[in-house]
Every structure is written in structure tokens, then in C-alpha cells.
mmCIF file of C-alpha atoms in Angstrom:
data_model
loop_
_atom_site.group_PDB
_atom_site.id
_atom_site.type_symbol
_atom_site.label_atom_id
_atom_site.label_comp_id
_atom_site.label_asym_id
_atom_site.label_seq_id
_atom_site.Cartn_x
_atom_site.Cartn_y
_atom_site.Cartn_z
ATOM 1 C CA UNK U 1 97.187 151.601 53.274
ATOM 2 C CA UNK U 2 94.885 154.382 54.365
ATOM 3 C CA UNK U 3 96.725 157.035 56.512
ATOM 4 C CA UNK U 4 93.994 157.052 59.218
ATOM 5 C CA UNK U 5 94.275 153.271 59.612
ATOM 6 C CA UNK U 6 98.072 153.487 59.833
ATOM 7 C CA UNK U 7 97.874 156.163 62.544
ATOM 8 C CA UNK U 8 95.219 154.221 64.499
ATOM 9 C CA UNK U 9 97.196 151.044 64.308
ATOM 10 C CA UNK U 10 100.380 152.826 65.478
ATOM 11 C CA UNK U 11 98.520 154.514 68.282
ATOM 12 C CA UNK U 12 96.979 151.214 69.402
ATOM 13 C CA UNK U 13 100.340 149.496 69.411
ATOM 14 C CA UNK U 14 101.929 152.278 71.505
ATOM 15 C CA UNK U 15 99.074 152.267 74.015
ATOM 16 C CA UNK U 16 99.298 148.509 74.406
ATOM 17 C CA UNK U 17 103.093 148.543 74.875
ATOM 18 C CA UNK U 18 102.816 151.280 77.555
ATOM 19 C CA UNK U 19 100.201 149.486 79.624
ATOM 20 C CA UNK U 20 101.727 146.034 79.223
ATOM 21 C CA UNK U 21 104.944 147.038 80.945
ATOM 22 C CA UNK U 22 103.387 148.231 84.157
ATOM 23 C CA UNK U 23 104.169 146.366 87.391
ATOM 24 C CA UNK U 24 102.545 147.137 90.713
ATOM 25 C CA UNK U 25 102.338 145.846 94.282
ATOM 26 C CA UNK U 26 99.323 145.900 96.639
ATOM 27 C CA UNK U 27 99.460 145.447 100.391
ATOM 28 C CA UNK U 28 97.478 143.866 103.191
ATOM 29 C CA UNK U 29 95.404 146.457 105.069
ATOM 30 C CA UNK U 30 97.647 146.214 108.173
ATOM 31 C CA UNK U 31 100.783 147.003 106.162
ATOM 32 C CA UNK U 32 101.722 150.520 105.231
ATOM 33 C CA UNK U 33 104.189 151.221 102.460
ATOM 34 C CA UNK U 34 106.540 153.875 103.643
ATOM 35 C CA UNK U 35 108.936 154.181 100.701
ATOM 36 C CA UNK U 36 110.113 152.595 97.446
ATOM 37 C CA UNK U 37 113.811 153.014 96.702
ATOM 38 C CA UNK U 38 113.969 155.856 99.322
ATOM 39 C CA UNK U 39 111.063 157.754 97.790
ATOM 40 C CA UNK U 40 108.308 158.377 100.410
ATOM 41 C CA UNK U 41 104.950 156.895 99.583
ATOM 42 C CA UNK U 42 101.946 157.961 101.600
ATOM 43 C CA UNK U 43 98.438 156.553 101.912
ATOM 44 C CA UNK U 44 98.606 154.155 98.917
ATOM 45 C CA UNK U 45 97.380 150.611 98.782
ATOM 46 C CA UNK U 46 98.820 150.045 95.275
ATOM 47 C CA UNK U 47 102.236 151.236 94.132
ATOM 48 C CA UNK U 48 103.597 151.204 90.600
ATOM 49 C CA UNK U 49 107.035 149.579 90.186
ATOM 50 C CA UNK U 50 109.689 149.987 87.545
ATOM 51 C CA UNK U 51 111.756 147.042 86.274
ATOM 52 C CA UNK U 52 114.948 146.224 88.279
ATOM 53 C CA UNK U 53 115.923 145.991 91.907
ATOM 54 C CA UNK U 54 113.427 147.590 94.332
ATOM 55 C CA UNK U 55 113.795 148.199 98.036
ATOM 56 C CA UNK U 56 110.333 148.587 99.603
ATOM 57 C CA UNK U 57 109.989 149.807 103.187
ATOM 58 C CA UNK U 58 106.827 148.812 105.025
ATOM 59 C CA UNK U 59 105.544 148.995 108.532
ATOM 60 C CA UNK U 60 102.952 146.869 110.328
ATOM 61 C CA UNK U 61 100.300 148.104 112.829
ATOM 62 C CA UNK U 62 97.111 146.611 114.162
ATOM 63 C CA UNK U 63 94.803 147.195 117.091
ATOM 64 C CA UNK U 64 93.954 144.169 119.276
ATOM 65 C CA UNK U 65 91.194 143.882 121.889
ATOM 66 C CA UNK U 66 91.304 140.984 124.272
ATOM 67 C CA UNK U 67 87.721 141.333 125.514
ATOM 68 C CA UNK U 68 84.729 143.594 125.152
ATOM 69 C CA UNK U 69 85.766 145.832 128.154
ATOM 70 C CA UNK U 70 89.258 146.255 126.739
ATOM 71 C CA UNK U 71 89.948 149.488 124.918
ATOM 72 C CA UNK U 72 92.658 147.661 123.020
ATOM 73 C CA UNK U 73 96.278 148.324 122.334
ATOM 74 C CA UNK U 74 98.387 148.722 119.181
ATOM 75 C CA UNK U 75 101.091 146.430 118.020
ATOM 76 C CA UNK U 76 103.440 148.282 115.640
ATOM 77 C CA UNK U 77 106.627 147.394 113.908
ATOM 78 C CA UNK U 78 109.806 149.278 113.230
ATOM 79 C CA UNK U 79 110.443 149.630 109.473
ATOM 80 C CA UNK U 80 110.651 146.359 107.605
ATOM 81 C CA UNK U 81 112.280 145.903 104.179
ATOM 82 C CA UNK U 82 111.501 143.817 101.122
ATOM 83 C CA UNK U 83 114.089 143.512 98.373
ATOM 84 C CA UNK U 84 112.332 142.717 95.092
ATOM 85 C CA UNK U 85 113.605 142.146 91.585
ATOM 86 C CA UNK U 86 110.883 143.374 89.200
ATOM 87 C CA UNK U 87 111.179 141.779 85.752
ATOM 88 C CA UNK U 88 108.476 143.471 83.696
ATOM 89 C CA UNK U 89 104.745 143.536 84.134
ATOM 90 C CA UNK U 90 104.128 141.388 87.154
ATOM 91 C CA UNK U 91 101.338 142.099 89.716
ATOM 92 C CA UNK U 92 102.497 141.564 93.302
ATOM 93 C CA UNK U 93 100.533 141.342 96.533
ATOM 94 C CA UNK U 94 102.062 141.204 99.983
ATOM 95 C CA UNK U 95 99.859 139.449 102.516
ATOM 96 C CA UNK U 96 100.112 138.668 106.251
ATOM 97 C CA UNK U 97 99.511 135.390 108.022
ATOM 98 C CA UNK U 98 96.423 135.217 110.255
ATOM 99 C CA UNK U 99 97.182 137.051 113.479
ATOM 100 C CA UNK U 100 94.472 136.548 116.177
ATOM 101 C CA UNK U 101 96.049 138.206 119.142
ATOM 102 C CA UNK U 102 98.606 140.751 120.136
ATOM 103 C CA UNK U 103 100.895 137.878 121.109
ATOM 104 C CA UNK U 104 100.579 136.452 117.683
ATOM 105 C CA UNK U 105 101.472 139.767 116.152
ATOM 106 C CA UNK U 106 104.463 140.227 118.446
ATOM 107 C CA UNK U 107 105.700 136.698 117.544
ATOM 108 C CA UNK U 108 105.220 137.507 113.899
ATOM 109 C CA UNK U 109 107.342 140.647 114.215
ATOM 110 C CA UNK U 110 110.207 138.602 115.636
ATOM 111 C CA UNK U 111 110.251 136.645 112.391
ATOM 112 C CA UNK U 112 108.220 138.556 109.798
ATOM 113 C CA UNK U 113 107.432 135.903 107.143
ATOM 114 C CA UNK U 114 104.749 137.048 104.691
ATOM 115 C CA UNK U 115 103.167 135.732 101.565
ATOM 116 C CA UNK U 116 104.231 137.458 98.406
ATOM 117 C CA UNK U 117 102.021 136.567 95.418
ATOM 118 C CA UNK U 118 103.518 137.165 92.015
ATOM 119 C CA UNK U 119 100.715 137.103 89.412
ATOM 120 C CA UNK U 120 98.671 134.969 91.784
ATOM 121 C CA UNK U 121 101.450 132.467 92.708
ATOM 122 C CA UNK U 122 102.163 132.792 96.472
ATOM 123 C CA UNK U 123 105.589 132.296 98.003
ATOM 124 C CA UNK U 124 106.829 132.860 101.600
ATOM 125 C CA UNK U 125 109.261 135.723 101.983
ATOM 126 C CA UNK U 126 110.948 137.116 105.064
ATOM 127 C CA UNK U 127 111.162 140.872 105.542
ATOM 128 C CA UNK U 128 114.391 142.375 106.831
ATOM 129 C CA UNK U 129 114.785 144.622 109.862
ATOM 130 C CA UNK U 130 116.855 147.708 109.488
ATOM 131 C CA UNK U 131 119.873 146.106 111.188
ATOM 132 C CA UNK U 132 119.636 143.035 108.953
ATOM 133 C CA UNK U 133 119.483 145.299 105.878
ATOM 134 C CA UNK U 134 122.512 147.322 107.032
ATOM 135 C CA UNK U 135 124.442 144.099 107.693
ATOM 136 C CA UNK U 136 123.700 142.843 104.196
ATOM 137 C CA UNK U 137 124.758 146.100 102.643
ATOM 138 C CA UNK U 138 128.040 146.199 104.644
ATOM 139 C CA UNK U 139 128.906 142.652 103.792
ATOM 140 C CA UNK U 140 128.595 143.354 100.041
ATOM 141 C CA UNK U 141 131.298 146.049 100.206
#
């Protein structure tokens, strides 16, 4: 076999294997990713993930206006946590339910159930508060 063809074939195989093993997660516009496995992430809408257990810290914030004269007010969450087991090259998307008012948003934050799509297949998932996360960690010891 020609040496150039062998090199091109090998290079093509390596390039395909590197790109095929890439997982990532994207987020709804009102969610900010704060960290992945304790590593601070700033101003990213898409984050690359490595295979294995991942702990993703997010926060929610949105501005609501009740009427045209209202300057609005923010509804913000404390840190929320998603434990995710990444297998290989999945594409994840974390989406919020429809929240029409500040009251809806406050109710949502009492029980933060979101939609996690894995390669386009949605499933409901509940994010953990910091105290719930600590409780789980302490119970495992």
C-alpha cells in the first residue's frame, strides 16, 4: 500500500476517534453553569464533559415584570446540583419548564424539576440543593 494512503488513513481514523468521544451539555438561557466537578466555568452555554461521574453546579436567575409600569424584580436560586453519569459521546441539554411569573419561578425553586435531554430523548430530573447534596454525601460514608 502506498505510504501516503496509509498515513492519510491512519490520520483520518485518529481524527474520527477523537471527535466521536466528545460529550457536552448545553443549558437553558436562564441557567448558568457555575462549575463542573469543582472547576469553575464562566460564561459558557456549552460545556465539554469527560466520561464518568460528573457533578454540575448551576444557578437560575430571571427577571419578571408584572405590568408595563413595573421595573421588575429578579428571582435567583442558590446553587443547584446535577449528578450525571456520562457514558461516552452523548449530547445533553438541560431545559426549564415554562415559568410565566415570579411566583411560578419561586414554586419551581422549591422543587427544581427540569428536563434533561440525552441525544434528544427528554427525561425529568430533579436538581439537588446544597443541603440535599451534603446529606447524600454524608449518608454514603
